[in-house]
Tab-separated table of N, CA, C and O in Angstrom:
chain	number	residue	atom	x	y	z
B	387	UNK	N	39.260	13.752	39.925
B	387	UNK	CA	40.329	13.564	40.279
B	387	UNK	C	40.927	12.097	40.698
B	387	UNK	O	41.017	10.923	40.283
B	388	UNK	N	42.868	12.656	40.955
B	388	UNK	CA	43.671	10.864	40.222
B	388	UNK	C	43.960	10.556	42.199
B	388	UNK	O	44.045	12.352	42.723
B	389	UNK	N	44.054	9.427	42.378
B	389	UNK	CA	44.917	9.442	43.814
B	389	UNK	C	46.088	9.874	43.976
B	389	UNK	O	46.186	10.532	42.914
B	390	UNK	N	46.319	9.949	44.997
B	390	UNK	CA	47.202	10.865	45.218
B	390	UNK	C	48.327	10.078	45.834
B	390	UNK	O	48.853	9.449	47.601
B	391	UNK	N	48.890	9.500	44.959
B	391	UNK	CA	50.347	8.596	45.472
B	391	UNK	C	51.023	8.670	46.027
B	391	UNK	O	51.318	8.132	46.965
B	392	UNK	N	51.883	10.278	46.161
B	392	UNK	CA	52.814	9.526	47.164
B	392	UNK	C	52.092	10.192	48.133
B	392	UNK	O	53.265	9.750	49.369
B	393	UNK	N	50.933	10.611	48.596
B	393	UNK	CA	50.761	10.665	50.445
B	393	UNK	C	50.585	9.002	49.979
B	393	UNK	O	51.139	8.993	51.808
B	394	UNK	N	50.033	8.669	49.383
B	394	UNK	CA	49.677	6.252	50.089
B	394	UNK	C	51.253	6.343	49.972
B	394	UNK	O	51.998	5.839	51.387
B	395	UNK	N	51.875	6.465	49.081
B	395	UNK	CA	54.003	6.377	49.817
B	395	UNK	C	54.187	6.306	50.777
B	395	UNK	O	54.845	5.641	51.649
B	396	UNK	N	54.716	8.086	51.479
B	396	UNK	CA	54.580	8.185	52.540
B	396	UNK	C	54.187	7.555	54.080
B	396	UNK	O	55.057	6.848	54.804
B	397	UNK	N	52.676	7.416	53.054
B	397	UNK	CA	51.620	6.845	54.837
B	397	UNK	C	52.748	5.256	54.624
B	397	UNK	O	53.212	4.529	56.129
B	398	UNK	N	52.557	4.212	53.587
B	398	UNK	CA	52.803	3.807	53.495
B	398	UNK	C	54.508	3.154	53.860
B	398	UNK	O	55.239	2.143	54.772
B	399	UNK	N	55.713	4.076	53.694
B	399	UNK	CA	56.485	4.177	53.470
B	399	UNK	C	55.972	4.190	55.246
B	399	UNK	O	58.626	3.790	55.498
B	400	UNK	N	55.939	4.512	55.909
B	400	UNK	CA	55.956	4.358	57.664
B	400	UNK	C	55.714	3.659	58.473
B	400	UNK	O	55.596	3.499	59.776
B	401	UNK	N	54.878	2.702	57.269
B	401	UNK	CA	54.180	1.502	57.863
B	401	UNK	C	53.244	1.870	58.786
B	401	UNK	O	52.675	1.340	59.520
B	402	UNK	N	52.434	3.241	58.391
B	402	UNK	CA	50.900	3.167	58.880
B	402	UNK	C	49.915	3.503	58.487
B	402	UNK	O	49.974	2.881	56.777
B	403	UNK	N	48.968	2.746	59.260
B	403	UNK	CA	47.668	2.623	58.559
B	403	UNK	C	47.181	4.053	58.618
B	403	UNK	O	47.212	4.946	58.632
B	404	UNK	N	45.979	3.979	58.057
B	404	UNK	CA	45.226	5.355	57.690
B	404	UNK	C	44.553	5.905	58.644
B	404	UNK	O	45.033	7.267	59.297
B	405	UNK	N	44.059	4.962	60.149
B	405	UNK	CA	43.101	5.149	61.142
B	405	UNK	C	44.914	5.640	61.680
B	405	UNK	O	44.985	6.798	62.236
B	406	UNK	N	46.008	5.504	62.117
B	406	UNK	CA	47.619	6.013	62.118
B	406	UNK	C	47.330	7.315	62.437
B	406	UNK	O	47.833	8.051	63.267
B	407	UNK	N	47.116	7.978	61.209
B	407	UNK	CA	48.080	8.901	60.350
B	407	UNK	C	46.965	9.598	61.042
B	407	UNK	O	47.492	10.762	61.494
B	408	UNK	N	45.725	9.306	61.034
B	408	UNK	CA	44.297	10.377	61.848
B	408	UNK	C	44.575	10.802	63.219
B	408	UNK	O	44.185	11.787	63.753
B	409	UNK	N	44.559	9.148	63.863
B	409	UNK	CA	45.502	9.342	65.122
B	409	UNK	C	46.401	10.038	65.800
B	409	UNK	O	46.786	11.112	66.416
B	410	UNK	N	47.662	10.438	64.575
B	410	UNK	CA	49.186	11.226	65.018
B	410	UNK	C	48.399	12.955	64.282
B	410	UNK	O	49.041	14.400	65.284
B	411	UNK	N	47.189	13.287	63.311
B	411	UNK	CA	46.897	14.697	62.986
B	411	UNK	C	46.866	14.867	64.309
B	411	UNK	O	46.749	16.236	64.616
B	412	UNK	N	45.505	13.891	64.844
B	412	UNK	CA	44.662	15.325	66.089
B	412	UNK	C	45.575	15.105	66.862
B	412	UNK	O	45.970	16.146	67.529
B	413	UNK	N	46.160	13.771	67.304
B	413	UNK	CA	47.541	14.111	68.750
B	413	UNK	C	48.923	15.000	68.300
B	413	UNK	O	49.550	15.454	69.525
B	414	UNK	N	49.332	15.582	67.667
B	414	UNK	CA	50.897	16.383	67.179
B	414	UNK	C	49.950	17.979	67.143
B	414	UNK	O	50.526	18.418	66.442
B	415	UNK	N	48.454	17.913	66.259
B	415	UNK	CA	48.281	19.180	65.379
B	415	UNK	C	46.293	19.677	65.833
B	415	UNK	O	46.353	20.808	65.605
B	416	UNK	N	45.433	18.497	67.060
B	416	UNK	CA	44.637	18.746	66.883
B	416	UNK	C	43.438	19.103	66.148
B	416	UNK	O	43.139	20.410	65.949
B	417	UNK	N	43.617	18.359	64.815
B	417	UNK	CA	43.142	18.492	63.776
B	417	UNK	C	42.417	16.678	63.385
B	417	UNK	O	43.190	16.098	64.040
B	418	UNK	N	40.816	16.948	63.577
B	418	UNK	CA	39.787	16.041	64.128
B	418	UNK	C	38.976	15.078	62.355
B	418	UNK	O	38.858	16.290	62.136
B	419	UNK	N	39.967	14.194	61.826
B	419	UNK	CA	39.036	14.335	60.555
B	419	UNK	C	39.249	12.631	61.216
B	419	UNK	O	39.765	11.719	61.660
B	420	UNK	N	37.747	12.122	60.322
B	420	UNK	CA	38.318	10.450	60.208
B	420	UNK	C	39.080	9.586	59.486
B	420	UNK	O	39.664	10.518	57.893
B	421	UNK	N	39.237	8.606	60.127
B	421	UNK	CA	39.073	7.799	59.076
B	421	UNK	C	38.585	7.725	57.754
B	421	UNK	O	39.549	7.516	56.180
B	422	UNK	N	37.615	8.060	57.292
B	422	UNK	CA	36.871	7.456	55.497
B	422	UNK	C	37.184	9.118	55.500
B	422	UNK	O	37.279	8.866	54.095
B	423	UNK	N	37.677	9.997	55.883
B	423	UNK	CA	37.742	11.005	55.186
B	423	UNK	C	39.590	11.115	54.354
B	423	UNK	O	39.767	11.701	53.641
B	424	UNK	N	39.646	11.072	55.051
B	424	UNK	CA	41.338	10.508	55.192
B	424	UNK	C	41.281	9.431	53.642
B	424	UNK	O	41.983	10.140	53.437
B	425	UNK	N	40.498	8.582	54.215
B	425	UNK	CA	40.922	7.482	53.145
B	425	UNK	C	40.098	8.590	51.811
B	425	UNK	O	40.559	8.129	50.035
B	426	UNK	N	39.598	9.242	51.771
B	426	UNK	CA	38.987	9.742	50.457
B	426	UNK	C	39.746	11.050	49.987
B	426	UNK	O	40.427	11.511	48.899
B	427	UNK	N	40.574	10.897	50.625
B	427	UNK	CA	41.619	12.866	50.085
B	427	UNK	C	43.146	11.581	49.609
B	427	UNK	O	43.467	11.863	48.958
B	428	UNK	N	43.114	10.389	50.751
B	428	UNK	CA	43.988	9.512	49.467
B	428	UNK	C	43.514	9.287	48.487
B	428	UNK	O	44.526	9.132	46.987
B	429	UNK	N	42.542	8.868	48.077
B	429	UNK	CA	41.960	8.506	47.197
B	429	UNK	C	41.687	10.145	45.969
B	429	UNK	O	41.132	9.258	44.393
B	430	UNK	N	41.519	11.147	46.114
B	430	UNK	CA	41.634	12.430	45.277
B	430	UNK	C	40.408	11.741	44.765
B	430	UNK	O	40.073	12.854	44.883
B	431	UNK	N	39.089	11.824	46.078
B	431	UNK	CA	37.737	11.682	45.866
B	431	UNK	C	37.657	13.101	47.098
B	431	UNK	O	36.985	13.806	46.378
B	432	UNK	N	38.074	13.604	47.903
B	432	UNK	CA	37.803	14.930	48.455
B	432	UNK	C	39.093	15.751	48.698
B	432	UNK	O	40.862	15.572	48.599
B	433	UNK	N	39.304	17.414	48.386
B	433	UNK	CA	40.598	17.237	48.737
B	433	UNK	C	40.639	18.348	50.149
B	433	UNK	O	39.712	19.345	50.683
B	434	UNK	N	41.418	18.375	50.639
B	434	UNK	CA	41.934	18.484	52.176
B	434	UNK	C	41.569	19.786	51.715
B	434	UNK	O	42.062	20.749	51.500
B	435	UNK	N	40.926	20.750	53.565
B	435	UNK	CA	41.184	22.292	53.675
B	435	UNK	C	42.487	22.232	53.380
B	435	UNK	O	42.970	21.538	54.305
B	436	UNK	N	42.921	23.991	53.701
B	436	UNK	CA	44.312	24.258	53.912
B	436	UNK	C	44.512	23.494	55.519
B	436	UNK	O	45.962	22.985	55.875
B	437	UNK	N	44.284	23.689	56.761
B	437	UNK	CA	44.414	23.147	57.839
B	437	UNK	C	44.645	21.998	57.594
B	437	UNK	O	45.768	21.711	58.392
B	438	UNK	N	43.839	20.852	57.112
B	438	UNK	CA	44.198	19.555	56.975
B	438	UNK	C	46.061	19.165	56.041
B	438	UNK	O	46.065	18.858	56.496
B	439	UNK	N	45.733	19.668	55.387
B	439	UNK	CA	46.896	19.738	54.274
B	439	UNK	C	47.587	19.911	54.539
B	439	UNK	O	49.202	19.607	54.679
B	440	UNK	N	48.143	21.568	55.822
B	440	UNK	CA	49.208	21.704	55.932
B	440	UNK	C	49.924	20.542	57.534
B	440	UNK	O	50.831	20.519	57.391
B	441	UNK	N	48.261	20.168	58.268
B	441	UNK	CA	49.229	19.260	58.938
B	441	UNK	C	49.660	18.262	58.666
B	441	UNK	O	50.902	17.585	59.102
B	442	UNK	N	48.608	17.185	57.844
B	442	UNK	CA	49.198	16.148	56.825
B	442	UNK	C	51.233	16.138	55.838
B	442	UNK	O	51.484	15.799	56.876
B	443	UNK	N	50.806	17.433	55.654
B	443	UNK	CA	52.121	18.047	55.375
B	443	UNK	C	52.913	18.298	56.181
B	443	UNK	O	54.721	17.082	56.103
B	444	UNK	N	52.762	18.436	57.583
B	444	UNK	CA	54.005	18.377	58.358
B	444	UNK	C	53.806	17.489	59.156
B	444	UNK	O	55.127	16.886	59.672
B	445	UNK	N	53.396	16.320	58.981
B	445	UNK	CA	53.160	15.202	60.042
B	445	UNK	C	54.231	14.551	59.081
B	445	UNK	O	55.211	13.078	59.727
B	446	UNK	N	54.199	14.208	57.278
B	446	UNK	CA	54.763	13.932	56.123
B	446	UNK	C	56.629	14.652	56.480
B	446	UNK	O	57.610	13.716	55.281
B	447	UNK	N	56.598	15.579	56.847
B	447	UNK	CA	57.777	16.399	57.155
B	447	UNK	C	58.591	16.270	55.281
B	447	UNK	O	59.665	17.276	54.690
B	448	UNK	N	57.569	17.402	54.491
B	448	UNK	CA	57.522	17.938	53.419
B	448	UNK	C	56.202	18.389	53.307
B	448	UNK	O	55.051	19.485	54.229
B	449	UNK	N	56.236	19.523	51.603
B	449	UNK	CA	56.059	20.793	51.860
B	449	UNK	C	54.437	19.932	51.307
B	449	UNK	O	53.774	19.044	50.503
B	450	UNK	N	53.248	21.349	51.160
B	450	UNK	CA	51.363	20.312	51.092
B	450	UNK	C	52.173	20.276	49.595
B	450	UNK	O	50.925	19.490	48.686
B	451	UNK	N	52.442	21.683	48.636
B	451	UNK	CA	52.800	21.532	47.450
B	451	UNK	C	52.969	19.569	46.314
B	451	UNK	O	51.878	18.879	45.049
B	452	UNK	N	53.721	18.822	47.862
B	452	UNK	CA	54.429	18.185	47.624
B	452	UNK	C	52.797	16.927	47.589
B	452	UNK	O	53.528	15.872	46.050
B	453	UNK	N	52.234	17.061	48.854
B	453	UNK	CA	51.044	15.799	47.780
B	453	UNK	C	49.631	16.173	48.214
B	453	UNK	O	49.354	15.229	46.920
B	454	UNK	N	50.062	17.422	47.808
B	454	UNK	CA	48.922	18.049	47.809
B	454	UNK	C	47.928	19.314	46.082
B	454	UNK	O	47.338	19.832	45.306
B	455	UNK	N	49.564	19.732	45.801
B	455	UNK	CA	49.493	19.886	43.739
B	455	UNK	C	49.083	22.090	44.654
B	455	UNK	O	48.469	22.550	44.049
B	456	UNK	N	49.305	22.230	46.331
B	456	UNK	CA	48.623	23.718	46.216
B	456	UNK	C	49.136	25.041	44.977
B	456	UNK	O	50.783	24.730	44.863
B	457	UNK	N	48.908	25.432	45.029
B	457	UNK	CA	49.161	26.559	43.968
B	457	UNK	C	50.143	27.216	44.453
B	457	UNK	O	49.800	28.188	45.772
B	458	UNK	N	50.438	27.728	43.292
B	458	UNK	CA	51.940	28.840	44.558
B	458	UNK	C	51.282	29.960	44.574
B	458	UNK	O	51.352	30.842	45.993
B	459	UNK	N	49.859	30.346	44.238
B	459	UNK	CA	49.684	31.874	44.983
B	459	UNK	C	49.313	31.943	46.667
B	459	UNK	O	49.155	32.653	47.639
B	460	UNK	N	49.281	30.191	46.849
B	460	UNK	CA	48.210	29.931	48.102
B	460	UNK	C	49.891	30.186	49.098
B	460	UNK	O	49.863	30.730	50.143
B	461	UNK	N	50.446	30.364	48.771
B	461	UNK	CA	51.741	30.461	49.973
B	461	UNK	C	52.232	31.922	50.009
B	461	UNK	O	52.927	31.860	51.536
B	462	UNK	N	50.994	32.564	49.079
B	462	UNK	CA	51.169	33.884	49.368
B	462	UNK	C	50.261	34.570	50.438
B	462	UNK	O	49.980	36.169	50.677
B	463	UNK	N	48.974	33.536	50.334
B	463	UNK	CA	47.937	34.081	51.025
B	463	UNK	C	48.577	34.553	52.937
B	463	UNK	O	49.016	33.286	53.124
B	464	UNK	N	47.766	34.963	53.749
B	464	UNK	CA	48.049	35.312	55.191
B	464	UNK	C	47.687	34.401	55.463
B	464	UNK	O	47.930	33.673	56.583
B	465	UNK	N	46.555	33.521	55.504
B	465	UNK	CA	46.127	32.166	55.460
B	465	UNK	C	46.865	31.274	56.199
B	465	UNK	O	47.153	30.388	56.676
B	466	UNK	N	47.164	31.175	54.567
B	466	UNK	CA	48.654	29.660	54.592
B	466	UNK	C	50.302	30.224	56.127
B	466	UNK	O	49.846	28.931	56.073
B	467	UNK	N	49.701	31.091	55.280
B	467	UNK	CA	51.229	31.928	56.571
B	467	UNK	C	50.853	31.641	57.799
B	467	UNK	O	51.399	30.872	58.969
B	468	UNK	N	50.095	32.264	58.632
B	468	UNK	CA	49.441	32.222	59.147
B	468	UNK	C	49.056	30.329	60.757
B	468	UNK	O	49.769	30.089	60.802
B	469	UNK	N	48.543	30.424	59.311
B	469	UNK	CA	48.199	28.113	59.549
B	469	UNK	C	50.017	27.840	59.564
B	469	UNK	O	49.759	27.043	61.023
B	470	UNK	N	49.891	28.018	58.470
B	470	UNK	CA	52.042	26.863	58.736
B	470	UNK	C	52.680	27.603	59.894
B	470	UNK	O	53.228	26.667	60.265
B	471	UNK	N	52.879	29.327	60.168
B	471	UNK	CA	53.541	29.126	60.808
B	471	UNK	C	53.164	28.738	62.300
B	471	UNK	O	53.601	27.862	63.424
B	472	UNK	N	51.597	28.714	63.094
B	472	UNK	CA	50.769	27.689	64.212
B	472	UNK	C	51.247	26.850	63.951
B	472	UNK	O	52.461	25.338	64.730
B	473	UNK	N	51.684	25.182	62.619
B	473	UNK	CA	52.467	24.517	62.300
B	473	UNK	C	53.314	24.159	63.537
B	473	UNK	O	54.263	23.324	63.573
B	474	UNK	N	54.004	25.110	62.267
B	474	UNK	CA	56.057	24.647	62.612
B	474	UNK	C	56.063	24.925	63.858
B	474	UNK	O	57.326	24.632	64.649
B	475	UNK	N	55.681	25.692	64.923
B	475	UNK	CA	55.779	26.454	66.382
B	475	UNK	C	55.571	24.925	67.034
B	475	UNK	O	55.918	24.124	68.333
B	476	UNK	N	54.495	22.948	66.414
B	476	UNK	CA	54.138	23.120	67.767
B	476	UNK	C	55.032	21.804	67.195
B	476	UNK	O	55.595	20.789	67.878
B	477	UNK	N	56.202	21.578	65.706
B	477	UNK	CA	57.228	20.875	65.858
B	477	UNK	C	58.050	20.684	66.236
B	477	UNK	O	59.235	20.326	66.350
B	478	UNK	N	58.614	22.465	66.270
B	478	UNK	CA	59.563	22.523	67.334
B	478	UNK	C	59.814	22.026	68.285
B	478	UNK	O	58.742	21.427	69.410
């Protein structure tokens, strides 16, 4: 896998550290991951779970596919819709 340059770019554009992202995921979306795990996601070593991918995309206010290349079929998956709708309500 290759690095997720857009993910890194969005984070740096906000002047956030990896730990800032981890802290915001917990605070805003109740998603708990470690800084190390988030770093591995950025480096393309780990693929985030659907829940983490959607939370990160909401944090940066972009579609998950922009950051992670989520296949189109995932958008029609009932779990994708349920998780995404849950985060949409938290953003209101």
